[in-house]
Amino acid sequence: GWPEAMGLDGGDGGFLVGAGQWHRSMTYRDELVGGVGDFAAAYGGMFTDHTFSYDSVASYMIPYIFMKAIQRAFLEDTITSPASLLKDAEAYGKLRQNLGLLIEPRTLFGPVQFDRFRRNEGRGAATVQYLPNVTLNLHST
């Protein structure tokens, strides 16, 4: 298993703790792809030469969050191309402001909300702790 592969089968690696934005065991969902299992299955069908991972979910989340910000910022406007929003200074400013105010409670990453430094503060970091002979997966809700 992974503890042995990382050299954690001896006493030196006991009680190792790691943190991250997302882990496969999380049960968050969104309205486009459903849950992690749904997304992993769709991903595997599209990208047979890549392994589903944290990077797969992160790569999906970036355009998803932009989509949500565009939907909210330009709810009453007709947009022919989202790329045009980045060329127009006024539209770009409106999009940046909306990203700063965005609160999206249902994503594959869990709640997303940005602080004044533009960091995701929607929830605490997910943690994994390795204990000799026991693995606990803990994550915030």
PDB file of C-alpha atoms in Angstrom:
ATOM      1  CA  GLY A   1       0.000   0.000   0.000  1.00  0.00           C
ATOM      2  CA  TRP A   2       0.919   3.649  -0.065  1.00  0.00           C
ATOM      3  CA  PRO A   3       2.430   3.758   3.474  1.00  0.00           C
ATOM      4  CA  GLU A   4       5.022   1.164   2.521  1.00  0.00           C
ATOM      5  CA  ALA A   5       5.674   2.789  -0.866  1.00  0.00           C
ATOM      6  CA  MET A   6       6.436   6.063   0.908  1.00  0.00           C
ATOM      7  CA  GLY A   7       8.649   4.374   3.498  1.00  0.00           C
ATOM      8  CA  LEU A   8       6.130   4.852   6.306  1.00  0.00           C
ATOM      9  CA  ASP A   9       6.112   1.252   7.451  1.00  0.00           C
ATOM     10  CA  GLY A  10       8.823   1.999  10.043  1.00  0.00           C
ATOM     11  CA  GLY A  11       8.618   4.227  13.104  1.00  0.00           C
ATOM     12  CA  ASP A  12       9.914   7.392  11.417  1.00  0.00           C
ATOM     13  CA  GLY A  13       6.795   8.040   9.355  1.00  0.00           C
ATOM     14  CA  GLY A  14       4.211   7.518  12.064  1.00  0.00           C
ATOM     15  CA  PHE A  15       1.708  10.298  12.670  1.00  0.00           C
ATOM     16  CA  LEU A  16       2.379  12.089   9.372  1.00  0.00           C
ATOM     17  CA  VAL A  17      -0.274  14.731   8.601  1.00  0.00           C
ATOM     18  CA  GLY A  18      -1.069  16.312   5.235  1.00  0.00           C
ATOM     19  CA  ALA A  19      -3.554  18.967   4.160  1.00  0.00           C
ATOM     20  CA  GLY A  20      -5.131  19.885   0.849  1.00  0.00           C
ATOM     21  CA  GLN A  21      -8.168  21.415  -0.839  1.00  0.00           C
ATOM     22  CA  TRP A  22      -9.763  18.152  -1.907  1.00  0.00           C
ATOM     23  CA  HIS A  23      -9.707  14.392  -1.320  1.00  0.00           C
ATOM     24  CA  ARG A  24     -11.493  11.627  -3.219  1.00  0.00           C
ATOM     25  CA  SER A  25     -13.519  10.629  -0.127  1.00  0.00           C
ATOM     26  CA  MET A  26     -15.331  13.995   0.013  1.00  0.00           C
ATOM     27  CA  THR A  27     -19.036  13.861  -0.803  1.00  0.00           C
ATOM     28  CA  TYR A  28     -19.509  17.331  -2.303  1.00  0.00           C
ATOM     29  CA  ARG A  29     -21.645  17.676  -5.459  1.00  0.00           C
ATOM     30  CA  ASP A  30     -22.597  20.252  -8.070  1.00  0.00           C
ATOM     31  CA  GLU A  31     -25.451  20.537 -10.537  1.00  0.00           C
ATOM     32  CA  LEU A  32     -23.371  19.852 -13.669  1.00  0.00           C
ATOM     33  CA  VAL A  33     -21.475  16.644 -12.961  1.00  0.00           C
ATOM     34  CA  GLY A  34     -23.016  15.367  -9.726  1.00  0.00           C
ATOM     35  CA  GLY A  35     -20.601  13.828  -7.239  1.00  0.00           C
ATOM     36  CA  VAL A  36     -17.001  12.735  -7.345  1.00  0.00           C
ATOM     37  CA  GLY A  37     -17.877   9.227  -8.569  1.00  0.00           C
ATOM     38  CA  ASP A  38     -19.916  10.665 -11.449  1.00  0.00           C
ATOM     39  CA  PHE A  39     -17.110  13.023 -12.390  1.00  0.00           C
ATOM     40  CA  ALA A  40     -14.443  10.306 -12.149  1.00  0.00           C
ATOM     41  CA  ALA A  41     -16.470   8.038 -14.457  1.00  0.00           C
ATOM     42  CA  ALA A  42     -16.995  10.810 -17.022  1.00  0.00           C
ATOM     43  CA  TYR A  43     -13.324  11.798 -16.804  1.00  0.00           C
ATOM     44  CA  GLY A  44     -12.178   8.215 -17.319  1.00  0.00           C
ATOM     45  CA  GLY A  45     -14.376   7.964 -20.407  1.00  0.00           C
ATOM     46  CA  MET A  46     -12.903  11.136 -21.923  1.00  0.00           C
ATOM     47  CA  PHE A  47      -9.253  10.869 -20.891  1.00  0.00           C
ATOM     48  CA  THR A  48      -8.137   7.250 -21.075  1.00  0.00           C
ATOM     49  CA  ASP A  49      -4.444   8.228 -20.973  1.00  0.00           C
ATOM     50  CA  HIS A  50      -4.734  10.229 -17.700  1.00  0.00           C
ATOM     51  CA  THR A  51      -5.421   9.054 -14.161  1.00  0.00           C
ATOM     52  CA  PHE A  52      -8.237  10.791 -12.273  1.00  0.00           C
ATOM     53  CA  SER A  53      -6.742  12.881  -9.449  1.00  0.00           C
ATOM     54  CA  TYR A  54      -6.882  16.112  -7.476  1.00  0.00           C
ATOM     55  CA  ASP A  55      -5.580  17.880 -10.595  1.00  0.00           C
ATOM     56  CA  SER A  56      -8.568  16.592 -12.596  1.00  0.00           C
ATOM     57  CA  VAL A  57     -11.016  18.166 -10.138  1.00  0.00           C
ATOM     58  CA  ALA A  58      -8.983  21.397  -9.884  1.00  0.00           C
ATOM     59  CA  SER A  59      -8.911  21.674 -13.694  1.00  0.00           C
ATOM     60  CA  TYR A  60     -12.698  21.369 -13.746  1.00  0.00           C
ATOM     61  CA  MET A  61     -13.240  23.799 -10.871  1.00  0.00           C
ATOM     62  CA  ILE A  62     -11.489  26.778 -12.475  1.00  0.00           C
ATOM     63  CA  PRO A  63     -13.870  27.146 -15.443  1.00  0.00           C
ATOM     64  CA  TYR A  64     -16.799  26.123 -13.213  1.00  0.00           C
ATOM     65  CA  ILE A  65     -16.153  29.041 -10.828  1.00  0.00           C
ATOM     66  CA  PHE A  66     -15.681  31.426 -13.767  1.00  0.00           C
ATOM     67  CA  MET A  67     -18.971  30.170 -15.234  1.00  0.00           C
ATOM     68  CA  LYS A  68     -20.777  30.888 -11.945  1.00  0.00           C
ATOM     69  CA  ALA A  69     -19.243  34.365 -11.728  1.00  0.00           C
ATOM     70  CA  ILE A  70     -20.181  35.136 -15.347  1.00  0.00           C
ATOM     71  CA  GLN A  71     -23.741  33.897 -14.782  1.00  0.00           C
ATOM     72  CA  ARG A  72     -24.185  36.159 -11.760  1.00  0.00           C
ATOM     73  CA  ALA A  73     -22.387  39.220 -13.115  1.00  0.00           C
ATOM     74  CA  PHE A  74     -24.138  39.202 -16.488  1.00  0.00           C
ATOM     75  CA  LEU A  75     -27.481  37.660 -15.587  1.00  0.00           C
ATOM     76  CA  GLU A  76     -29.487  40.167 -17.629  1.00  0.00           C
ATOM     77  CA  ASP A  77     -27.024  40.567 -20.502  1.00  0.00           C
ATOM     78  CA  THR A  78     -26.651  38.660 -23.752  1.00  0.00           C
ATOM     79  CA  ILE A  79     -23.121  37.328 -24.123  1.00  0.00           C
ATOM     80  CA  THR A  80     -22.039  35.927 -27.458  1.00  0.00           C
ATOM     81  CA  SER A  81     -18.618  34.768 -26.224  1.00  0.00           C
ATOM     82  CA  PRO A  82     -17.253  34.598 -22.662  1.00  0.00           C
ATOM     83  CA  ALA A  83     -13.821  35.465 -24.092  1.00  0.00           C
ATOM     84  CA  SER A  84     -15.193  38.865 -25.112  1.00  0.00           C
ATOM     85  CA  LEU A  85     -15.600  39.702 -21.421  1.00  0.00           C
ATOM     86  CA  LEU A  86     -11.841  39.672 -20.978  1.00  0.00           C
ATOM     87  CA  LYS A  87     -11.287  42.135 -23.839  1.00  0.00           C
ATOM     88  CA  ASP A  88     -13.725  44.774 -22.577  1.00  0.00           C
ATOM     89  CA  ALA A  89     -12.308  46.716 -19.589  1.00  0.00           C
ATOM     90  CA  GLU A  90     -15.727  47.440 -18.062  1.00  0.00           C
ATOM     91  CA  ALA A  91     -16.919  43.838 -18.396  1.00  0.00           C
ATOM     92  CA  TYR A  92     -13.588  42.561 -17.063  1.00  0.00           C
ATOM     93  CA  GLY A  93     -13.905  44.828 -14.013  1.00  0.00           C
ATOM     94  CA  LYS A  94     -17.455  43.621 -13.410  1.00  0.00           C
ATOM     95  CA  LEU A  95     -16.309  39.997 -13.624  1.00  0.00           C
ATOM     96  CA  ARG A  96     -13.385  40.597 -11.214  1.00  0.00           C
ATOM     97  CA  GLN A  97     -15.682  42.312  -8.730  1.00  0.00           C
ATOM     98  CA  ASN A  98     -18.185  39.463  -8.940  1.00  0.00           C
ATOM     99  CA  LEU A  99     -15.477  36.846  -8.388  1.00  0.00           C
ATOM    100  CA  GLY A 100     -14.525  38.691  -5.198  1.00  0.00           C
ATOM    101  CA  LEU A 101     -18.127  38.574  -3.968  1.00  0.00           C
ATOM    102  CA  LEU A 102     -18.857  35.030  -5.157  1.00  0.00           C
ATOM    103  CA  ILE A 103     -20.283  32.574  -2.643  1.00  0.00           C
ATOM    104  CA  GLU A 104     -20.905  29.184  -4.222  1.00  0.00           C
ATOM    105  CA  PRO A 105     -22.068  26.630  -1.638  1.00  0.00           C
ATOM    106  CA  ARG A 106     -22.268  23.541  -3.884  1.00  0.00           C
ATOM    107  CA  THR A 107     -19.142  22.549  -5.801  1.00  0.00           C
ATOM    108  CA  LEU A 108     -16.977  19.427  -6.035  1.00  0.00           C
ATOM    109  CA  PHE A 109     -14.496  21.283  -3.799  1.00  0.00           C
ATOM    110  CA  GLY A 110     -17.196  22.084  -1.268  1.00  0.00           C
ATOM    111  CA  PRO A 111     -18.250  25.667  -0.500  1.00  0.00           C
ATOM    112  CA  VAL A 112     -16.221  28.296  -2.372  1.00  0.00           C
ATOM    113  CA  GLN A 113     -15.913  31.874  -1.154  1.00  0.00           C
ATOM    114  CA  PHE A 114     -12.950  34.234  -1.523  1.00  0.00           C
ATOM    115  CA  ASP A 115     -11.469  36.418   1.203  1.00  0.00           C
ATOM    116  CA  ARG A 116     -10.001  39.903   0.690  1.00  0.00           C
ATOM    117  CA  PHE A 117      -6.720  38.281  -0.437  1.00  0.00           C
ATOM    118  CA  ARG A 118      -8.615  36.233  -3.066  1.00  0.00           C
ATOM    119  CA  ARG A 119      -8.011  32.941  -1.251  1.00  0.00           C
ATOM    120  CA  ASN A 120     -10.729  30.316  -0.986  1.00  0.00           C
ATOM    121  CA  GLU A 121     -12.104  30.475   2.550  1.00  0.00           C
ATOM    122  CA  GLY A 122     -15.314  28.559   1.868  1.00  0.00           C
ATOM    123  CA  ARG A 123     -14.245  25.801   4.232  1.00  0.00           C
ATOM    124  CA  GLY A 124     -11.190  24.621   6.126  1.00  0.00           C
ATOM    125  CA  ALA A 125      -8.484  22.503   4.549  1.00  0.00           C
ATOM    126  CA  ALA A 126      -9.022  18.761   4.242  1.00  0.00           C
ATOM    127  CA  THR A 127      -6.551  16.695   6.218  1.00  0.00           C
ATOM    128  CA  VAL A 128      -5.221  13.165   6.083  1.00  0.00           C
ATOM    129  CA  GLN A 129      -3.266  11.679   8.962  1.00  0.00           C
ATOM    130  CA  TYR A 130      -1.242   8.480   8.843  1.00  0.00           C
ATOM    131  CA  LEU A 131      -1.112   6.526  12.078  1.00  0.00           C
ATOM    132  CA  PRO A 132       0.810   3.264  12.304  1.00  0.00           C
ATOM    133  CA  ASN A 133      -1.636   0.449  11.426  1.00  0.00           C
ATOM    134  CA  VAL A 134      -4.550   2.922  11.072  1.00  0.00           C
ATOM    135  CA  THR A 135      -5.459   5.508   8.434  1.00  0.00           C
ATOM    136  CA  LEU A 136      -7.973   8.194   9.340  1.00  0.00           C
ATOM    137  CA  ASN A 137      -9.468  10.427   6.660  1.00  0.00           C
ATOM    138  CA  LEU A 138     -10.768  13.622   8.228  1.00  0.00           C
ATOM    139  CA  HIS A 139     -12.295  16.528   6.361  1.00  0.00           C
ATOM    140  CA  SER A 140     -14.237  19.619   7.192  1.00  0.00           C
ATOM    141  CA  THR A 141     -17.919  19.857   6.370  1.00  0.00           C
TER     142      THR A 141
END
